[in-house]
């Protein structure tokens, strides 16, 4: 089975930055497309960003220009650099695998991390 372990969540003032990490382990045969979802209380899950094995990226309009997804295939790790955080960004962020842009592949990911909380204060 595949395990995904997120880290890097926490508290930050509006306008600040956080960097999330997700390490994948287990029965993985080569790199996979990965991504980040988020879910705020009372809200639907939102696909935030995706990255393919060749580092093609896709972002939700709400975070485009502020968030950057990247990966290190040698470490089976994906990152989400979040800059200029806004009051609407707080949520539990989930690392997922496999994950492609909805327009490319609308399927739900097979594997989810436990989530890491991001809190933004003014």
Coordinates of C-alpha atoms in Angstrom, one line a residue:
X1 CA 0.0 0.0 0.0
X2 CA 1.0 3.6 -0.4
X3 CA 1.4 6.0 2.5
X4 CA 1.5 9.8 2.2
X5 CA 2.8 11.9 5.1
X6 CA 2.3 15.7 5.0
X7 CA 4.1 18.3 7.1
X8 CA 4.6 22.0 7.3
X9 CA 1.2 23.3 8.2
X10 CA 0.7 25.8 10.9
X11 CA -0.3 29.4 11.7
X12 CA 0.7 32.4 9.7
X13 CA -0.3 36.0 9.4
X14 CA -2.1 37.2 6.3
X15 CA 0.5 37.9 3.6
X16 CA 2.9 35.4 5.1
X17 CA 4.2 32.1 3.7
X18 CA 4.2 28.4 4.5
X19 CA 5.8 25.4 2.7
X20 CA 4.0 22.1 2.8
X21 CA 5.8 18.8 2.2
X22 CA 4.5 15.3 1.4
X23 CA 6.6 12.2 1.4
X24 CA 5.3 9.2 -0.5
X25 CA 6.3 5.6 0.5
X26 CA 5.1 2.1 0.1
X27 CA 4.2 0.1 -3.0
X28 CA 5.1 2.8 -5.6
X29 CA 6.4 1.8 -9.0
X30 CA 8.1 4.9 -10.2
X31 CA 6.9 8.4 -9.8
X32 CA 3.2 9.4 -10.0
X33 CA 1.3 12.5 -10.7
X34 CA 0.6 14.1 -7.3
X35 CA -1.4 17.0 -6.0
X36 CA -2.9 19.0 -3.1
X37 CA -6.5 19.3 -2.1
X38 CA -7.9 21.5 0.6
X39 CA -11.1 21.5 2.6
X40 CA -12.3 24.3 4.9
X41 CA -15.1 23.8 7.4
X42 CA -18.5 23.8 5.7
X43 CA -16.9 23.8 2.3
X44 CA -16.3 21.3 -0.5
X45 CA -13.0 19.8 -1.2
X46 CA -11.0 21.9 -3.7
X47 CA -8.2 20.7 -5.9
X48 CA -5.5 23.3 -5.3
X49 CA -2.6 22.2 -7.5
X50 CA -1.3 19.2 -9.4
X51 CA 2.1 18.2 -10.8
X52 CA 3.0 15.4 -13.3
X53 CA 6.0 13.2 -13.2
X54 CA 7.5 15.6 -15.8
X55 CA 6.7 18.6 -13.6
X56 CA 3.8 20.0 -15.6
X57 CA 1.7 22.0 -13.2
X58 CA -1.9 23.1 -12.9
X59 CA -3.4 25.5 -10.3
X60 CA -6.8 26.5 -9.1
X61 CA -7.7 30.0 -10.1
X62 CA -7.9 31.0 -6.4
X63 CA -4.3 30.3 -5.7
X64 CA -2.6 30.9 -9.1
X65 CA 0.3 33.3 -8.8
X66 CA 0.6 32.7 -5.1
X67 CA 1.2 29.0 -4.7
X68 CA 3.9 26.9 -6.3
X69 CA 3.9 23.1 -6.5
X70 CA 7.1 21.2 -7.1
X71 CA 8.5 17.7 -6.6
X72 CA 11.7 15.8 -6.0
X73 CA 11.3 12.4 -7.7
X74 CA 14.4 11.0 -6.1
X75 CA 12.8 11.6 -2.6
X76 CA 9.3 10.8 -3.7
X77 CA 8.3 14.1 -2.2
X78 CA 6.0 16.9 -3.4
X79 CA 6.0 20.4 -2.0
X80 CA 3.5 23.3 -2.0
X81 CA 5.0 26.7 -1.4
X82 CA 2.3 29.1 -0.3
X83 CA 3.0 32.8 -0.5
X84 CA 0.8 35.8 0.2
X85 CA -1.6 33.7 2.2
X86 CA -5.1 35.2 2.5
X87 CA -7.9 34.8 5.0
X88 CA -9.7 32.5 2.6
X89 CA -6.9 30.0 2.4
X90 CA -7.2 28.4 5.9
X91 CA -8.1 24.7 5.5
X92 CA -6.9 21.2 6.0
X93 CA -4.5 20.5 3.1
X94 CA -4.3 16.9 1.8
X95 CA -1.6 15.4 -0.4
X96 CA -3.0 13.0 -3.0
X97 CA -1.8 10.4 -5.4
X98 CA -2.3 10.0 -8.3
X99 CA -3.7 13.4 -9.2
X100 CA -4.1 15.2 -12.5
X101 CA -6.0 18.3 -13.5
X102 CA -9.7 17.6 -13.5
X103 CA -9.9 18.5 -17.2
X104 CA -7.3 15.8 -17.9
X105 CA -8.5 13.2 -15.5
X106 CA -11.7 13.7 -13.4
X107 CA -11.1 10.6 -11.2
X108 CA -10.7 10.9 -7.4
X109 CA -7.2 10.2 -6.1
X110 CA -6.5 6.6 -4.9
X111 CA -4.5 7.7 -1.9
X112 CA -4.8 10.6 0.6
X113 CA -2.6 11.8 3.3
X114 CA -3.9 12.5 6.8
X115 CA -4.0 16.3 6.1
X116 CA -2.2 19.2 7.6
X117 CA -3.9 22.3 9.0
X118 CA -3.2 25.8 7.7
X119 CA -4.4 28.7 9.7
X120 CA -4.3 32.3 8.5
X121 CA -4.8 35.3 10.9
X122 CA -5.1 39.0 10.2

